[in-house]
Coordinates of C-alpha atoms (C1' of nucleotides) in Angstrom, one line a residue:
Chain A
X1 CA 12.1 -9.5 12.4
X2 CA 10.4 -8.5 9.2
X3 CA 10.4 -5.1 7.4
X4 CA 7.5 -3.3 5.8
X5 CA 6.5 -0.5 3.6
X6 CA 3.4 1.6 4.1
X7 CA 1.9 3.9 1.5
X8 CA 0.0 7.0 2.1
X9 CA -1.1 9.9 0.0
X10 CA 0.5 12.9 1.8
X11 CA -2.5 15.2 1.5
X12 CA -4.6 12.6 3.4
X13 CA -2.0 11.5 5.9
X14 CA 1.6 12.6 5.6
X15 CA 4.7 11.5 7.5
X16 CA 4.6 14.9 9.3
X17 CA 1.1 14.0 10.5
X18 CA 2.4 10.6 11.6
X19 CA 5.2 12.2 13.6
X20 CA 2.9 14.8 15.1
X21 CA 0.7 11.9 16.3
X22 CA 3.4 11.1 18.8
X23 CA 4.7 8.1 20.6
X24 CA 1.5 6.3 21.1
X25 CA 1.0 5.9 17.4
X26 CA -2.1 5.8 15.4
X27 CA -4.3 3.3 13.8
X28 CA -3.3 2.5 10.2
X29 CA -6.9 2.4 9.2
X30 CA -8.6 2.3 5.8
X31 CA -6.9 -0.6 4.2
X32 CA -9.5 -2.7 2.3
X33 CA -7.3 -5.2 0.6
X34 CA -6.9 -8.7 1.7
X35 CA -3.2 -9.0 0.9
X36 CA -2.4 -5.9 2.7
X37 CA -4.5 -7.0 5.7
X38 CA -2.8 -10.4 5.8
X39 CA 0.6 -8.8 6.0
X40 CA -0.6 -6.6 8.9
X41 CA -1.8 -9.7 10.7
X42 CA 1.7 -11.1 10.6
X43 CA 3.3 -7.9 12.0
X44 CA 5.0 -8.0 15.4
X45 CA 5.1 -4.9 17.7
X46 CA 8.5 -3.3 17.2
X47 CA 8.9 -4.2 13.6
X48 CA 9.9 -1.3 11.4
X49 CA 8.6 0.0 8.1
X50 CA 9.3 2.6 5.5
X51 CA 6.7 5.4 5.1
X52 CA 6.1 6.1 1.4
X53 CA 4.3 9.1 -0.1
X54 CA 2.3 8.1 -3.1
X55 CA 0.9 10.4 -5.8
X56 CA 2.5 13.6 -4.5
X57 CA 6.1 13.0 -3.6
X58 CA 6.5 9.4 -4.7
X59 CA 9.3 8.8 -2.3
X60 CA 10.1 7.0 0.9
X61 CA 10.3 9.8 3.5
X62 CA 10.6 8.2 6.9
X63 CA 10.7 5.4 9.3
X64 CA 7.9 4.0 11.3
X65 CA 7.4 1.2 13.9
X66 CA 4.5 -1.1 14.6
X67 CA 3.2 0.0 17.9
X68 CA 0.2 -2.3 18.3
X69 CA -0.7 -5.6 16.6
X70 CA -3.5 -6.0 14.1
X71 CA -7.0 -5.5 15.4
X72 CA -10.3 -4.6 14.0
X73 CA -10.2 -1.4 12.0
X74 CA -12.4 1.2 13.7
X75 CA -13.3 2.8 10.4
X76 CA -15.1 -0.4 9.4
X77 CA -17.7 -0.8 12.1
X78 CA -20.1 -2.9 10.0
X79 CA -17.5 -5.2 8.5
X80 CA -15.4 -7.3 10.8
X81 CA -13.1 -8.4 8.0
X82 CA -10.9 -5.4 8.1
X83 CA -8.0 -5.2 10.6
X84 CA -5.0 -2.9 11.0
X85 CA -2.0 -2.3 13.1
X86 CA -1.0 0.9 14.9
X87 CA 2.1 2.8 13.7
X88 CA 4.4 5.2 15.4
X89 CA 6.6 7.6 13.5
X90 CA 10.3 7.2 14.3
X91 CA 12.4 9.5 12.2
X92 CA 12.2 11.4 9.0
X93 CA 14.7 10.7 6.3
X94 CA 17.3 13.4 5.9
X95 CA 16.7 13.0 2.2
X96 CA 13.6 11.4 0.5
X97 CA 14.4 8.3 -1.5
X98 CA 12.4 8.7 -4.8
X99 CA 10.5 6.0 -6.5
X100 CA 12.4 7.0 -9.7
X101 CA 15.6 6.3 -7.9
X102 CA 14.4 3.0 -6.6
X103 CA 13.2 1.9 -10.0
X104 CA 16.5 2.8 -11.6
X105 CA 18.6 0.8 -9.1
X106 CA 18.9 -2.9 -10.0
X107 CA 19.4 -3.7 -6.3
X108 CA 15.7 -2.9 -5.9
X109 CA 14.4 -4.9 -8.9
X110 CA 12.7 -7.4 -6.7
X111 CA 10.8 -4.9 -4.6
X112 CA 7.0 -5.1 -4.5
X113 CA 7.0 -1.3 -4.8
X114 CA 8.4 -1.9 -8.3
X115 CA 6.5 -5.0 -9.3
X116 CA 3.0 -4.2 -7.8
X117 CA 2.7 -0.5 -7.4
X118 CA -0.9 -0.8 -6.1
X119 CA -0.3 -2.8 -2.9
X120 CA -0.5 -0.3 -0.1
X121 CA 1.1 -2.4 2.7
X122 CA 3.9 -4.6 1.6
X123 CA 7.0 -6.6 2.8
X124 CA 10.5 -5.3 2.2
X125 CA 13.6 -7.4 2.3
X126 CA 16.1 -6.7 5.1
X127 CA 18.8 -5.7 2.6
X128 CA 16.4 -3.5 0.7
X129 CA 15.3 -1.9 3.9
X130 CA 18.8 -1.2 5.1
X131 CA 19.9 0.2 1.8
X132 CA 16.9 2.6 1.5
X133 CA 17.5 3.9 5.0
X134 CA 21.1 4.5 4.1
X135 CA 20.1 6.3 0.9
X136 CA 17.8 8.3 3.1
X137 CA 20.7 9.2 5.4
X138 CA 19.7 7.1 8.4
X139 CA 22.5 4.6 8.5
X140 CA 23.0 4.9 12.3
X141 CA 19.4 4.9 13.1
X142 CA 18.9 1.5 11.5
X143 CA 21.7 -0.3 13.2
X144 CA 20.8 1.4 16.4
X145 CA 18.0 -0.7 18.0
Chain B
dG1 C1' -6.5 14.4 -16.1
dC2 C1' -5.7 10.1 -18.3
dC3 C1' -5.2 5.4 -18.4
dA4 C1' -3.2 0.8 -17.2
dA5 C1' -3.2 -2.6 -13.7
dC6 C1' -5.4 -4.8 -10.4
dG7 C1' -9.0 -6.3 -7.1
dT8 C1' -13.7 -7.1 -6.0
dT9 C1' -18.5 -7.8 -7.1
dG10 C1' -22.3 -10.1 -8.8
dG11 C1' -24.9 -12.5 -12.6
dC12 C1' -25.1 -16.7 -14.6
Chain C
dG1 C1' -16.8 -21.4 -10.2
dC2 C1' -16.3 -18.5 -14.2
dC3 C1' -15.9 -14.1 -16.1
dA4 C1' -17.6 -9.5 -17.4
dA5 C1' -18.3 -5.2 -15.4
dC6 C1' -17.0 -2.0 -12.4
dG7 C1' -14.3 0.8 -9.0
dT8 C1' -9.9 2.2 -7.2
dT9 C1' -5.2 3.0 -7.1
dG10 C1' -1.3 5.3 -8.5
dG11 C1' 2.3 6.4 -12.0
dC12 C1' 2.8 9.4 -15.7

DNA sequence: GCCAACGTTGGC
DNA sequence: GCCAACGTTGGC
């Protein structure tokens, strides 16, 4: 069971939009980066991820779950290279966990979010994931399922 | 709005 | 296959 982090600019697609999209989830389309695509290819349905607001917000704001495995990205009809998973919003953090806070905490020094700020889909360590959920006020939700 | 970092493209 | 040019991302 791996853990992930997905970035989105909130004015394009916010966590509120993700939650409003419902149980079925939505295609995480538009990723045009091989590294990010390759991570999505390895994702299993049911794996969880952090939802991060870039630019405006700059904070982890919620929890998502992979609801369908990687398949061709419908927004790339002419180019079969690009694939993406489907995501379902699970729960909003009670308190956003800011990038500033993550950067300041030595326990997150190894996070990709810190070392490669441009990668839009990235792996997160189990320890990092749990800790960020706790900071976001979702301790129970994490240990739940 | 600026700029640094990074990834991709395309000429050679 | 190298590398310069360009485009994009995202923090500040």
